[in-house]
Tab-separated table of C-alpha atoms in Angstrom:
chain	number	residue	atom	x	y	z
A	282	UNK	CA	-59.568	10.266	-115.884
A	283	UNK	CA	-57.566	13.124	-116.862
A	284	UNK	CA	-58.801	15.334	-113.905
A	285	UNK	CA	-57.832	12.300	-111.577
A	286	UNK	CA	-54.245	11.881	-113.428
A	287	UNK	CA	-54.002	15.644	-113.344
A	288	UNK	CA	-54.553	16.020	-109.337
A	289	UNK	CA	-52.131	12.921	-108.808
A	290	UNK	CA	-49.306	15.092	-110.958
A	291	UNK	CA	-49.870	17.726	-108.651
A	292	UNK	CA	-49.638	16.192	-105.528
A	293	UNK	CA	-46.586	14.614	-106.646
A	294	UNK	CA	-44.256	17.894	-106.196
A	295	UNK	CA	-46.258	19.023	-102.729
A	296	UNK	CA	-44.951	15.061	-101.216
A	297	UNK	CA	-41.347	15.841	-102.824
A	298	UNK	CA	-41.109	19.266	-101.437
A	299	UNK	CA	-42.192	18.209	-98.269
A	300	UNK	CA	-39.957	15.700	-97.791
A	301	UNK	CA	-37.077	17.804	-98.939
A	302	UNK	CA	-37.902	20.086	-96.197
A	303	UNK	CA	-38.340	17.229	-93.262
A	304	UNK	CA	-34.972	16.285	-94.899
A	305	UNK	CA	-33.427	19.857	-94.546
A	306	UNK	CA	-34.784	20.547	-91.057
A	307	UNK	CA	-33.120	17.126	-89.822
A	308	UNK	CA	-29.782	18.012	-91.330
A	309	UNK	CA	-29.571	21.810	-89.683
A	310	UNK	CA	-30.530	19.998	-86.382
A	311	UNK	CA	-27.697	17.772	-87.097
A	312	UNK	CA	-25.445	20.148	-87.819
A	313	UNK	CA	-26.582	21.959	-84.769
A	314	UNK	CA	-26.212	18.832	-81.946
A	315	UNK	CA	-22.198	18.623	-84.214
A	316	UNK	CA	-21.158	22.348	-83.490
A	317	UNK	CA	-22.769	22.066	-79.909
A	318	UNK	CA	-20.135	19.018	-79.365
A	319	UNK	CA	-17.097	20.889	-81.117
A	320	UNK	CA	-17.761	24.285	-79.002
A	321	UNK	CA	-18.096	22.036	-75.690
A	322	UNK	CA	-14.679	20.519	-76.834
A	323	UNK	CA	-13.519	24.211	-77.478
A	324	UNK	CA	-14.807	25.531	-73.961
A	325	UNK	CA	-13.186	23.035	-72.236
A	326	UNK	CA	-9.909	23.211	-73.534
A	327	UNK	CA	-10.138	27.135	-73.083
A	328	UNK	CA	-11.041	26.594	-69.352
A	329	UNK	CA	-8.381	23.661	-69.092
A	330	UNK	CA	-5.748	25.555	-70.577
A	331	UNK	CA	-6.615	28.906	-68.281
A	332	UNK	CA	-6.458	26.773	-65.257
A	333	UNK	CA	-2.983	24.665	-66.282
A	334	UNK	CA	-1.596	28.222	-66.891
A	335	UNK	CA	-2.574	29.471	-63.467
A	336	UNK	CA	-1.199	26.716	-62.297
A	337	UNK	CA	2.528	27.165	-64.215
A	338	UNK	CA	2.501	30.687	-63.492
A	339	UNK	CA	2.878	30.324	-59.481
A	340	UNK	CA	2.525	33.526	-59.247
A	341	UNK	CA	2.984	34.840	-55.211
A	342	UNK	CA	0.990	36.194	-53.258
A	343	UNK	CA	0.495	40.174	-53.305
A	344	UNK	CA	0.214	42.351	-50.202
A	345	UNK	CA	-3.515	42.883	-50.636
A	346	UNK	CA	-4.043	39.704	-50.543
A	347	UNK	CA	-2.323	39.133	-47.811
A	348	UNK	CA	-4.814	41.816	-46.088
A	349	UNK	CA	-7.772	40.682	-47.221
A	350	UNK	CA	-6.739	37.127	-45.610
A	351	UNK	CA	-5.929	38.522	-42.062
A	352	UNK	CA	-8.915	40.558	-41.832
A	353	UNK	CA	-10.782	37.375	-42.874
A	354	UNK	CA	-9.255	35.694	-40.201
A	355	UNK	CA	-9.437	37.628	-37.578
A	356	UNK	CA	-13.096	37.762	-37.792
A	357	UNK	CA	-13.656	34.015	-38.416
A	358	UNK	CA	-11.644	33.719	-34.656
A	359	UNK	CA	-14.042	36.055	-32.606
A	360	UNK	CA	-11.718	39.113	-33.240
A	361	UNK	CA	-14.109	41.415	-35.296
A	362	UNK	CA	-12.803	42.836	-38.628
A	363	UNK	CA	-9.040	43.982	-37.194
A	364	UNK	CA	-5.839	43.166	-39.168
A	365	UNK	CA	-4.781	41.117	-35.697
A	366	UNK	CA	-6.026	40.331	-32.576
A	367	UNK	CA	-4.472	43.653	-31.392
A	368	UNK	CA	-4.987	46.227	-33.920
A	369	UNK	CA	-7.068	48.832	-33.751
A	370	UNK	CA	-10.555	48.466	-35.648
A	371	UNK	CA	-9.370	49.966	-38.693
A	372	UNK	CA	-11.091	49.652	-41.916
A	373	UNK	CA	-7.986	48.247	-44.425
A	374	UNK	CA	-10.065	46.439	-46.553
A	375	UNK	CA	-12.016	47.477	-49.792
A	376	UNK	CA	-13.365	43.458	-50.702
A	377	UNK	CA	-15.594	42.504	-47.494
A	378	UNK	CA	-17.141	39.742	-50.111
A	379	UNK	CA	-14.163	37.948	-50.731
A	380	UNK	CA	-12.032	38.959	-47.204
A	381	UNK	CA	-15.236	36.594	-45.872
A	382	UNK	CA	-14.424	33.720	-48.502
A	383	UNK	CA	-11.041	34.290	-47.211
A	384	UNK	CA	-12.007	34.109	-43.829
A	385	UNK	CA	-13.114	30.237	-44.377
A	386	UNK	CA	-10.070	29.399	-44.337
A	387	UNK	CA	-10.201	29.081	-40.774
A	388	UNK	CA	-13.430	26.425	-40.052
A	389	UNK	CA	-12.422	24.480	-42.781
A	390	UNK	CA	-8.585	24.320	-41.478
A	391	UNK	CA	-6.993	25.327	-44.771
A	392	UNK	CA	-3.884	26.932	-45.917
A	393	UNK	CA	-4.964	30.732	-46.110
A	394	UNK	CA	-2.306	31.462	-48.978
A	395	UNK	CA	-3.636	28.176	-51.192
A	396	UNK	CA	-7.064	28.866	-50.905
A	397	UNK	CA	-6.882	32.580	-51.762
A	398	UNK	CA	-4.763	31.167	-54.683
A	399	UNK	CA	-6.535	28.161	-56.023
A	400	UNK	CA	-10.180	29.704	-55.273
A	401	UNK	CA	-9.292	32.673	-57.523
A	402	UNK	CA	-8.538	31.105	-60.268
A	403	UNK	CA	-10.453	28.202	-60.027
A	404	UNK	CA	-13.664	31.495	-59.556
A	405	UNK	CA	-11.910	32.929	-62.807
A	406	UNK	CA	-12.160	29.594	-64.871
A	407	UNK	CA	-16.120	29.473	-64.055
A	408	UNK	CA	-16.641	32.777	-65.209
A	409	UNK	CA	-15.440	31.997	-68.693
A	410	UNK	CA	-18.015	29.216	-68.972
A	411	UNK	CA	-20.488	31.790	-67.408
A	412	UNK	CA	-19.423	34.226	-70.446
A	413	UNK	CA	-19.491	31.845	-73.223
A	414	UNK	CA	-23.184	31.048	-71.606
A	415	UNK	CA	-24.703	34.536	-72.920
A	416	UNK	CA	-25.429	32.843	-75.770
A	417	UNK	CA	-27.837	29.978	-75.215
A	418	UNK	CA	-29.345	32.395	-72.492
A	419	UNK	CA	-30.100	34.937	-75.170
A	420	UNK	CA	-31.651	32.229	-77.562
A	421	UNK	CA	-33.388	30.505	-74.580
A	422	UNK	CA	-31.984	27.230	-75.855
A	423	UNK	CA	-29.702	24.794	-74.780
A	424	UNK	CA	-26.911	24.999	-77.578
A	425	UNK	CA	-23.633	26.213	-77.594
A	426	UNK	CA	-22.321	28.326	-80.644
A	427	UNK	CA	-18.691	28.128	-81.825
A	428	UNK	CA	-19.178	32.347	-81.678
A	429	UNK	CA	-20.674	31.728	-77.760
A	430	UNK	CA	-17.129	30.339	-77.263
A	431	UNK	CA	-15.385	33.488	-78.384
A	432	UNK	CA	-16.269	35.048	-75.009
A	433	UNK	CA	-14.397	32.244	-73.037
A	434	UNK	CA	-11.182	32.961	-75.141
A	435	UNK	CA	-10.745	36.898	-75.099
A	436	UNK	CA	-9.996	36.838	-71.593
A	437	UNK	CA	-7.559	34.937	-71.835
A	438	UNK	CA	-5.633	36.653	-74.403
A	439	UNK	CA	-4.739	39.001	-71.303
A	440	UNK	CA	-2.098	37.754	-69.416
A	441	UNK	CA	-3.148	39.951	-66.875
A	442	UNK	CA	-6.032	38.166	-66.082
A	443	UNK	CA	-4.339	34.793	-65.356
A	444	UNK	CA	-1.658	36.572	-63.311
A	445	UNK	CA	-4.090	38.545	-60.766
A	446	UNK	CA	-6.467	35.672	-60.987
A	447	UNK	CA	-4.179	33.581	-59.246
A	448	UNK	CA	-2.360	35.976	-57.341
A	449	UNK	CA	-4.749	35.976	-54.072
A	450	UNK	CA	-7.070	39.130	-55.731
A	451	UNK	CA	-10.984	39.600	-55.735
A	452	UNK	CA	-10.254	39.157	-59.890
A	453	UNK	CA	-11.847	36.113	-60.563
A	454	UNK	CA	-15.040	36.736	-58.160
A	455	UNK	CA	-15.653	40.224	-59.506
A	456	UNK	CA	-15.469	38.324	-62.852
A	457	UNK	CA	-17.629	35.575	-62.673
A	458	UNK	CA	-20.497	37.594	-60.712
A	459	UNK	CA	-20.455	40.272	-63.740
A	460	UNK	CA	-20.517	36.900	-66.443
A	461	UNK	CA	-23.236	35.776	-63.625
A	462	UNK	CA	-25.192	39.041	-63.971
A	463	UNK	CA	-25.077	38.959	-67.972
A	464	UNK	CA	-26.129	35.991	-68.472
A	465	UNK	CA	-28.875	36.166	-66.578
A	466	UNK	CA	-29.762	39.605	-67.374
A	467	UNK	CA	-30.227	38.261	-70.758
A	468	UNK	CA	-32.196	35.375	-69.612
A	469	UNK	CA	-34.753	37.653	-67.647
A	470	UNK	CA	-34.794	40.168	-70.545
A	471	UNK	CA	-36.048	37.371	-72.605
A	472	UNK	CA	-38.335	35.576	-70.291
A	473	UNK	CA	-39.709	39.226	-68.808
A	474	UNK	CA	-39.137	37.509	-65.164
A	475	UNK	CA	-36.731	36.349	-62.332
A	476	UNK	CA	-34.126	38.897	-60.382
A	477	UNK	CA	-31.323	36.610	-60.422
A	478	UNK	CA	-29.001	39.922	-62.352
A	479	UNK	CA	-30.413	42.571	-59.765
A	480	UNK	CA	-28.642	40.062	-57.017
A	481	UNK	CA	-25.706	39.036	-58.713
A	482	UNK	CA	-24.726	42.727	-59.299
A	483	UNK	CA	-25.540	43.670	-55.371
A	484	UNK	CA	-22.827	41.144	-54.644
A	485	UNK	CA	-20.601	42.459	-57.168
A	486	UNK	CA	-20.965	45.784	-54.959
A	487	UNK	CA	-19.493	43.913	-51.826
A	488	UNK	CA	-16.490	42.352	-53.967
């Protein structure tokens, strides 16, 4: 009886210390899903803010811009890449990438000045959701980090980046295909596959 009463003793603190620990691993997932839900909150008002301060800012149009959207246009009308019907093939533009986005203006019947406009910053605003995604795509999980969020707010302690975001510039491309390239950089790095970076960086070449 005593070796029975001794092995049910023993058992006793094994059932209590597992239990403790089914209890502890529920409450760090817990806290996990919460700070998931407060970052998302956090991210969005980043990216909301961003874009309503683009949007106050109405900042015009700067001459590059302005170059990059008639070479864009003049080869979405059959005229080749020529600042106007009748210029001289000339070579004015250092952005082919984004004087073709540009160019769409003209198929899709859109105001040229808007969409250069509205498309940058709009561009600029995914890549600080593509930024704050390093995290998650280092971990190889699906949660998002109050410290994943910190690289969707430094950018936008820069008013500079708000102000040539919106001002008709290859700004918020160039920075969404280098948050692009990170992110998955850091997702191949983990996974040893995929060449999603290597492509995402070519493109950032043509920008």
């Amino acid at each position: 009886h005593a070796t029975v009463r001794d092995l049910l003793c023993s058992a006793k603190p094994q059932r209590t210390g597992r239990g403790a620990g089914a209890r502890h691993g529920e409450q760090g997932e817990h806290n996990r899903r919460g700070e998931t839900r407060v970052a998302l909150v956090a991210l969005s008002l980043t990216v909301a803010a961003f874009v309503a301060g683009c949007i106050w800012l109405r900042v015009p149009l700067v001459d590059d811009a302005a170059i990059s959207i008639a070479y864009g246009r003049s080869l979405f009308l059959g005229h080749g890449l020529r600042l106007t019907a009748h210029s001289q093939t000339v070579e004015a533009f250092s952005n082919p990438l984004w004087t073709a986005l540009l160019g769409l203006s003209v198929p899709l019947r859109l105001d040229p000045v808007a969409l250069a406009s509205r498309l940058g910053y709009a561009l600029a605003a995914l890549s600080l959701a593509a930024a704050a995604a390093w995290g998650p795509c280092d971990r190889g999980d699906r949660s998002l980090r109050l410290d994943d969020v910190i690289a969707a707010l430094v950018p936008c302690t820069v008013t500079a980046f708000p102000y040539w975001s919106c001002a008709g510039l290859e700004t918020g491309l160039l920075s969404l295909l280098l948050s692009l390239s990170g992110a998955l950089w850091l997702r191949e790095r983990r996974t040893g596959r995929g060449v999603g970076s290597a492509f995402t960086l070519g493109l950032v070449c043509l920008t």
